[in-house]
Coordinates of C-alpha atoms in Angstrom, one line a residue:
X26 CA 167.8 60.2 121.8
X27 CA 167.4 61.1 125.3
X28 CA 170.5 63.1 126.0
X29 CA 171.8 66.4 124.4
X30 CA 174.7 66.4 122.0
X31 CA 177.3 66.6 124.8
X32 CA 175.9 63.4 126.5
X33 CA 174.4 65.2 129.7
X34 CA 171.0 64.4 131.2
X35 CA 168.1 66.6 129.9
X36 CA 165.9 67.8 132.9
X37 CA 164.8 71.2 131.5
X38 CA 163.4 70.8 128.0
X39 CA 161.9 73.6 125.6
X40 CA 159.7 72.4 123.0
X41 CA 159.3 74.7 119.9
X42 CA 156.8 73.6 117.3
X43 CA 155.9 75.1 114.0
X44 CA 155.8 74.7 110.2
X45 CA 159.4 76.2 109.9
X46 CA 158.6 76.9 106.2
X47 CA 161.5 78.0 106.2
X48 CA 163.4 78.2 109.6
X49 CA 164.8 81.6 109.8
X50 CA 166.9 83.7 112.3
X51 CA 163.9 85.1 114.5
X52 CA 163.2 81.3 115.3
X53 CA 166.7 80.7 116.3
X54 CA 167.0 83.8 118.3
X55 CA 163.9 83.2 120.1
X56 CA 164.9 79.7 121.0
X57 CA 168.2 80.9 122.3
X58 CA 166.6 83.7 124.4
X59 CA 164.2 81.1 125.8
X60 CA 166.8 78.4 126.6
X61 CA 169.1 81.2 128.5
X62 CA 166.1 82.8 130.3
X63 CA 164.7 79.3 131.6
X64 CA 168.0 77.7 132.0
X65 CA 167.0 74.9 129.6
X66 CA 169.2 72.1 129.0
X67 CA 167.9 71.5 125.3
X68 CA 165.4 73.3 123.0
X69 CA 163.8 70.6 120.8
X70 CA 162.5 72.0 117.4
X71 CA 159.2 70.0 116.3
X72 CA 158.3 70.7 112.6
X73 CA 154.7 70.1 111.9
X74 CA 153.3 67.8 109.3
X75 CA 149.8 69.5 109.1
X76 CA 148.9 72.5 111.2
X77 CA 145.2 71.9 112.3
X78 CA 144.4 75.6 112.0
X79 CA 146.0 75.9 108.5
X80 CA 144.7 72.9 106.8
X81 CA 144.3 73.3 103.1
X82 CA 147.1 75.9 102.9
X83 CA 150.2 74.9 100.8
X84 CA 153.2 73.7 102.8
X85 CA 156.6 72.8 101.6
X86 CA 157.3 69.0 102.0
X87 CA 158.3 67.9 105.2
X88 CA 161.7 66.5 104.3
X89 CA 162.7 69.9 102.9
X90 CA 161.8 71.7 106.0
X91 CA 163.3 69.1 108.3
X92 CA 166.6 69.4 106.2
X93 CA 166.7 73.2 106.4
X94 CA 166.0 72.7 110.2
X95 CA 169.0 70.3 110.7
X96 CA 171.3 72.7 108.9
X97 CA 170.1 75.7 110.8
X98 CA 170.9 74.0 114.3
X99 CA 174.0 72.0 113.3
X100 CA 176.2 74.5 115.3
X101 CA 174.3 74.7 118.5
X102 CA 174.7 71.7 121.0
X103 CA 171.7 72.8 122.8
X104 CA 169.4 72.6 119.9
X105 CA 168.0 69.4 118.6
X106 CA 165.2 68.1 116.2
X107 CA 162.3 66.0 116.9
X108 CA 160.5 64.1 114.0
X109 CA 157.4 63.5 116.5
X110 CA 154.8 65.3 114.2
X111 CA 156.0 64.7 110.7
X112 CA 156.3 61.0 111.6
X113 CA 152.9 60.8 113.0
X114 CA 150.0 60.6 110.6
X115 CA 147.2 63.1 110.4
X116 CA 147.1 66.8 111.7
X117 CA 149.9 67.8 114.2
X118 CA 147.8 68.3 117.6
X119 CA 150.2 69.9 120.3
X120 CA 148.3 67.8 122.9
X121 CA 149.5 64.6 121.2
X122 CA 153.2 66.1 120.6
X123 CA 153.7 67.1 124.3
X124 CA 152.3 63.7 125.7
X125 CA 154.6 61.9 123.2
X126 CA 157.7 63.9 124.1
X127 CA 157.2 63.7 127.8
X128 CA 157.0 59.9 127.5
X129 CA 160.1 59.7 125.5
X130 CA 162.1 62.2 127.6
X131 CA 160.9 61.7 131.1
X132 CA 162.6 58.2 131.6
X133 CA 166.1 59.5 131.2
X134 CA 165.4 62.5 133.5
X135 CA 164.4 60.0 136.4
X136 CA 160.8 61.0 136.3
X137 CA 161.9 64.6 137.1
X138 CA 161.5 66.5 133.8
X139 CA 160.3 69.9 133.4
X140 CA 159.2 71.1 129.9
X141 CA 158.2 74.3 128.3
X142 CA 156.2 74.9 125.2
X143 CA 157.4 77.8 123.5
X144 CA 154.7 80.0 122.0
X145 CA 154.5 83.4 120.5
X146 CA 152.1 85.8 121.8
X147 CA 150.1 85.9 118.6
X148 CA 149.5 82.1 118.5
X149 CA 148.8 82.3 122.3
X150 CA 145.7 84.2 121.3
X151 CA 144.5 81.2 119.3
X152 CA 145.0 78.6 122.1
X153 CA 141.4 78.4 123.2
X154 CA 140.9 77.0 119.6
X155 CA 143.5 74.2 119.9
X156 CA 142.5 70.7 120.6
X157 CA 142.3 70.1 124.6
X158 CA 144.2 72.9 125.7
X159 CA 143.7 72.0 129.4
X160 CA 145.5 68.7 128.7
X161 CA 148.4 70.7 127.0
X162 CA 148.9 72.8 130.3
X163 CA 148.7 69.5 132.3
X164 CA 151.9 68.2 130.5
X165 CA 153.9 71.4 130.0
X166 CA 154.4 75.0 131.1
X167 CA 154.2 77.7 128.4
X168 CA 157.1 80.0 127.5
X169 CA 155.1 83.1 126.2
X170 CA 157.3 85.3 124.0
X171 CA 156.3 88.7 122.7
X172 CA 155.9 89.3 119.0
X173 CA 156.2 92.6 117.1
X174 CA 152.8 94.4 117.4
X175 CA 151.1 91.9 119.5
X176 CA 150.2 92.5 123.2
X177 CA 148.9 89.4 124.7
X178 CA 148.9 88.1 128.3
X179 CA 148.1 84.6 129.5
X180 CA 145.8 86.1 132.0
X181 CA 143.5 87.4 129.5
X182 CA 142.6 83.7 128.6
X183 CA 141.7 82.6 132.2
X184 CA 138.0 82.6 131.4
X185 CA 138.6 80.1 128.5
X186 CA 141.5 78.2 129.9
X187 CA 141.4 78.4 133.7
X188 CA 145.0 78.1 135.5
X189 CA 146.8 79.3 132.3
X190 CA 148.5 82.2 134.1
X191 CA 150.0 80.1 136.7
X192 CA 151.7 77.7 134.1
X193 CA 152.9 80.5 131.9
X194 CA 156.4 82.3 132.0
X195 CA 156.7 85.4 130.0
X196 CA 160.1 85.8 128.2
X197 CA 161.4 89.0 126.7
X198 CA 163.1 88.7 123.3
X199 CA 164.2 91.0 120.8
X200 CA 161.5 91.9 118.6
X201 CA 162.8 91.1 115.2
X202 CA 160.3 91.1 112.4
X203 CA 161.0 88.3 110.2
X204 CA 158.5 85.9 108.9
X205 CA 158.4 82.8 106.8
X206 CA 155.8 84.3 104.7
X207 CA 157.9 87.3 103.9
X208 CA 161.0 85.1 103.1
X209 CA 159.0 82.9 100.7
X210 CA 157.5 85.8 99.1
X211 CA 161.0 87.6 98.9
X212 CA 162.3 84.3 97.1
X213 CA 159.4 84.2 94.8
X214 CA 160.2 87.9 93.8
X215 CA 163.8 87.1 93.4
X216 CA 164.8 89.4 96.3
X217 CA 167.6 88.7 98.7
X218 CA 166.9 86.7 101.9
X219 CA 170.5 87.2 103.3
X220 CA 170.6 87.8 106.9
X221 CA 167.0 86.6 107.3
X222 CA 168.0 83.0 107.3
X223 CA 171.2 81.0 108.1
X224 CA 173.7 80.9 105.3
X225 CA 173.2 77.1 104.9
X226 CA 169.6 77.3 104.8
X227 CA 169.7 80.1 102.0
X228 CA 171.9 77.9 99.9
X229 CA 169.6 74.9 100.3
X230 CA 166.6 77.0 99.2
X231 CA 168.6 78.2 96.3
X232 CA 170.0 74.6 95.4
X233 CA 166.5 73.1 95.6
X234 CA 164.6 76.0 94.1
X235 CA 162.1 76.2 96.9
X236 CA 159.4 79.0 97.1
X237 CA 159.8 80.0 93.4

């Protein structure tokens, strides 16, 4: 639970939350780019149960999203999955997630754990609306990743969240315009999603008739 798949101690941990409905290649590419840029020991994918800002919107059952995630990251020893949100009742508040994950992972790092919450520039714009953003930043740094068509800098949020600029790292990643919304739509229209999701995920979607 407290070490990566090769058994070494994790001292630099990336946390990547989201619905992952479904996980796709842009998610994986961003995670790998952030891992390399920040020399992370492990990137932890944390699928949400209920996103607070998207309550009432339909979402695929958690067990399907977890299963697809497990398939997608199975060949990368620097990626792992956490059920912290899907196993916790109620909406998935990031402040609760980062507190829980630090409590779980810090002991194995001898109290010297550095964490980054990976966030896209589009989601960064909504951060002032999240629960207790100041406490989020007290528990983790932010790895801010540019998104296609989105121009957002942490410094622009200083008035709402003082100090955010000093705990944010900007990460350049390839701008690949793949979205879960588009993938679900393409499946529903009977169109191909090959090269948008890992093959194992595509096969899982087909075999379980998801998004139809």
